[in-house]
mmCIF file of C-alpha atoms in Angstrom:
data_model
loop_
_atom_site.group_PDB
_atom_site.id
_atom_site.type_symbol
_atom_site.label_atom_id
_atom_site.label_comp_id
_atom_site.label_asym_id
_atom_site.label_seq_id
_atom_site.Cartn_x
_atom_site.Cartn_y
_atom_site.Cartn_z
ATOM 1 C CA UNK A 1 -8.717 -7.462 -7.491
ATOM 2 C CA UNK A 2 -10.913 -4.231 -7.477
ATOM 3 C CA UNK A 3 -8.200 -2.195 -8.685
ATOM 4 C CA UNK A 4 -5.748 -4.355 -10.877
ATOM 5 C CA UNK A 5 -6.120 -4.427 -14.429
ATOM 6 C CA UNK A 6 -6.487 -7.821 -15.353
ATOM 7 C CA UNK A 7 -4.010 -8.000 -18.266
ATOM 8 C CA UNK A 8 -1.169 -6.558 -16.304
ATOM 9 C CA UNK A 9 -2.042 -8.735 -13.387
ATOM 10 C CA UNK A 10 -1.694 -11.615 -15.941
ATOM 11 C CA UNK A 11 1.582 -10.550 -17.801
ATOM 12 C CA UNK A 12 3.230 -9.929 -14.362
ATOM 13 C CA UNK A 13 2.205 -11.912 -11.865
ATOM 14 C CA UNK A 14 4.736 -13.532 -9.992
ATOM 15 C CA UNK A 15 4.296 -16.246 -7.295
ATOM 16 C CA UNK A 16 7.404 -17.289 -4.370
ATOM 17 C CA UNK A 17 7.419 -20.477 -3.389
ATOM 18 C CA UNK A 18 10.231 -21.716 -0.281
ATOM 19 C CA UNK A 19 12.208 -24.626 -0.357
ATOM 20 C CA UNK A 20 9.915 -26.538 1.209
ATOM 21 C CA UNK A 21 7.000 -25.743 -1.551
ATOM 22 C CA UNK A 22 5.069 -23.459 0.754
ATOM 23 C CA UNK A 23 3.579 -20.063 -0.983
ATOM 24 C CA UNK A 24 5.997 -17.401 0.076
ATOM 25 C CA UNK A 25 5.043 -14.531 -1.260
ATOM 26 C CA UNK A 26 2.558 -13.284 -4.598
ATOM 27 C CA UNK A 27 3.575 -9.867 -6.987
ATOM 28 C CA UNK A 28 2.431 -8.110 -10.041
ATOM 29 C CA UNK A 29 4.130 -5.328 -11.313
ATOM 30 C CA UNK A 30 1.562 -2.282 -11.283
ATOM 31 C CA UNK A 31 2.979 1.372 -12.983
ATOM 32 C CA UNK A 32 6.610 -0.117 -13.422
ATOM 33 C CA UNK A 33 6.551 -0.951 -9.683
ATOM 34 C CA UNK A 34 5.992 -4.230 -8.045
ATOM 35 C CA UNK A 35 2.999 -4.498 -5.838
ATOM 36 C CA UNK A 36 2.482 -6.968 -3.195
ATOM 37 C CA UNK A 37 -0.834 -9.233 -3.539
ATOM 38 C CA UNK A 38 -0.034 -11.665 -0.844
ATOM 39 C CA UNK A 39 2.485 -12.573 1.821
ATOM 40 C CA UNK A 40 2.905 -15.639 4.128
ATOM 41 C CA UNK A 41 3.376 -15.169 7.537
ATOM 42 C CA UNK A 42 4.764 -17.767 10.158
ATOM 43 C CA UNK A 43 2.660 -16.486 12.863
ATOM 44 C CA UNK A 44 1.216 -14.217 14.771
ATOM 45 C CA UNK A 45 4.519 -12.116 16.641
ATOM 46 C CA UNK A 46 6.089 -13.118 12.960
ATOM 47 C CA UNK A 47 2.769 -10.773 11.646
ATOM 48 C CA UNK A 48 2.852 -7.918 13.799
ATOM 49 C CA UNK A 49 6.478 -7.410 13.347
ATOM 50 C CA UNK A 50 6.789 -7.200 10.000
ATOM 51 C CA UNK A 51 3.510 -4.834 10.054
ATOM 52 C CA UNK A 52 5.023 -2.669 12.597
ATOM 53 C CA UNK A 53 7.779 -2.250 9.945
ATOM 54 C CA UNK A 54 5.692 -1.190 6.964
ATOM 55 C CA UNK A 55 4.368 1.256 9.619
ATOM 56 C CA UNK A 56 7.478 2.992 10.327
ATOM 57 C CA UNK A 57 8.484 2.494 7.059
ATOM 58 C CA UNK A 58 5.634 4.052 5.789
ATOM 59 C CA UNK A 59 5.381 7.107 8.515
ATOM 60 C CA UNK A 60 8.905 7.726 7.044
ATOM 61 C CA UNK A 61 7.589 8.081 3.724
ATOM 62 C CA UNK A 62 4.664 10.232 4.682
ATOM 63 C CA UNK A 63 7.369 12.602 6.311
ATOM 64 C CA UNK A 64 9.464 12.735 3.426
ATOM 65 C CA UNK A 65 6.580 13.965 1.142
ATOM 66 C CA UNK A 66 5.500 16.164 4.182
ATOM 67 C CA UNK A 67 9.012 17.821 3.831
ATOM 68 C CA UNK A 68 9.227 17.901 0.160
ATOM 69 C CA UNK A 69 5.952 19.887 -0.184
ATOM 70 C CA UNK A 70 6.914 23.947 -0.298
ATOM 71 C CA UNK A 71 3.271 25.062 0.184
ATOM 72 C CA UNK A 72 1.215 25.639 3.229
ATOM 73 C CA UNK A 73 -0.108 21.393 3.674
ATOM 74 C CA UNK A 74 -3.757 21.690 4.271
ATOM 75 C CA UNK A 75 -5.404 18.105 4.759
ATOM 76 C CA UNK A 76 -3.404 14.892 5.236
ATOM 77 C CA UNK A 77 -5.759 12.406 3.236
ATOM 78 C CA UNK A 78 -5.920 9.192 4.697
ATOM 79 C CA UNK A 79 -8.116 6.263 2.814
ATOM 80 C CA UNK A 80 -8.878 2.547 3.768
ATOM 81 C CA UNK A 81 -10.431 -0.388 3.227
ATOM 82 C CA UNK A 82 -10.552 -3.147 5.195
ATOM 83 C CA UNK A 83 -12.590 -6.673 4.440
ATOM 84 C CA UNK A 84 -12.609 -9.428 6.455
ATOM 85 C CA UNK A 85 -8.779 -10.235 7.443
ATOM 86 C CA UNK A 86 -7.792 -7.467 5.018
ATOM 87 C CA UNK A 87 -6.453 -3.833 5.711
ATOM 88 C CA UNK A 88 -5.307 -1.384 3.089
ATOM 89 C CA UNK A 89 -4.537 2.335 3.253
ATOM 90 C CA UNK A 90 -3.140 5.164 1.637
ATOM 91 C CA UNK A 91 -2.167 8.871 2.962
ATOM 92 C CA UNK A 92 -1.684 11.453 0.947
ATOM 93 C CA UNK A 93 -0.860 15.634 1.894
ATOM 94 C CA UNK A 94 -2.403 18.317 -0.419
ATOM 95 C CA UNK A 95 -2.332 21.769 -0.323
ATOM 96 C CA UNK A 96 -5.291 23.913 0.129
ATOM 97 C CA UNK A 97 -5.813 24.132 -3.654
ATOM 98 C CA UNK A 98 -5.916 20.158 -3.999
ATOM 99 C CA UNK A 99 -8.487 20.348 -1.271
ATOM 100 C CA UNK A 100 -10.324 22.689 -2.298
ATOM 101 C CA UNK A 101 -10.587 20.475 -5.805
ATOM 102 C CA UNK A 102 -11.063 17.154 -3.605
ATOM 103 C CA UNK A 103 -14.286 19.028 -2.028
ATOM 104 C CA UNK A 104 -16.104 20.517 -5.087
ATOM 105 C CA UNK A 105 -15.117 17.356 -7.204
ATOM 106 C CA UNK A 106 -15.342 14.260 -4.724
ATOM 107 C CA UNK A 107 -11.915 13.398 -6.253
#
């Protein structure tokens, strides 16, 4: 886990098994939140539903913050990874200030 601490990923970790003994679901609880590691899927239409759900779930989110912010938004900052059958990514608005610091800094 390239960005899990390993000794909260120990203390928290939390595995879901169903009824019938078959991994469910796998947690940890990252910054007083729980995080997602893993999640079973029964198949493929079962897959691309529940991804089209984080989607709009996550578009709503991105609107909120959009809303919240009283400044002029500059960039919307959008990061990914993606290995093998893995995607992650991240958005995140800043101002023209925070872009300005993301372009002389790298960060």
């Amino acid at each position: 886990m390239y960005s899990v601490p390993e000794d909260d990923l120990v203390r928290t970790f939390c595995a879901v098994y169903g009824e019938d003994g078959i991994l469910q679901n796998i947690t940890t609880t990252l910054g007083g939140h729980k995080t997602l590691l893993y999640i079973r899927y029964e198949n493929a239409a079962h897959a691309r539903q529940e991804i089209q759900k984080f989607a709009v779930q996550n578009a709503d989110a991105i609107i909120e913050q959009i809303r919240q912010c009283t400044d002029v938004v500059a960039r919307l900052f959008i990061e990914y990874y993606i290995g093998s059958e893995t995607i992650d990514y991240h958005a995140v608005i800043g101002t023209a200030a925070q872009m300005e610091k993301v372009m002389q800094t790298g960060y």
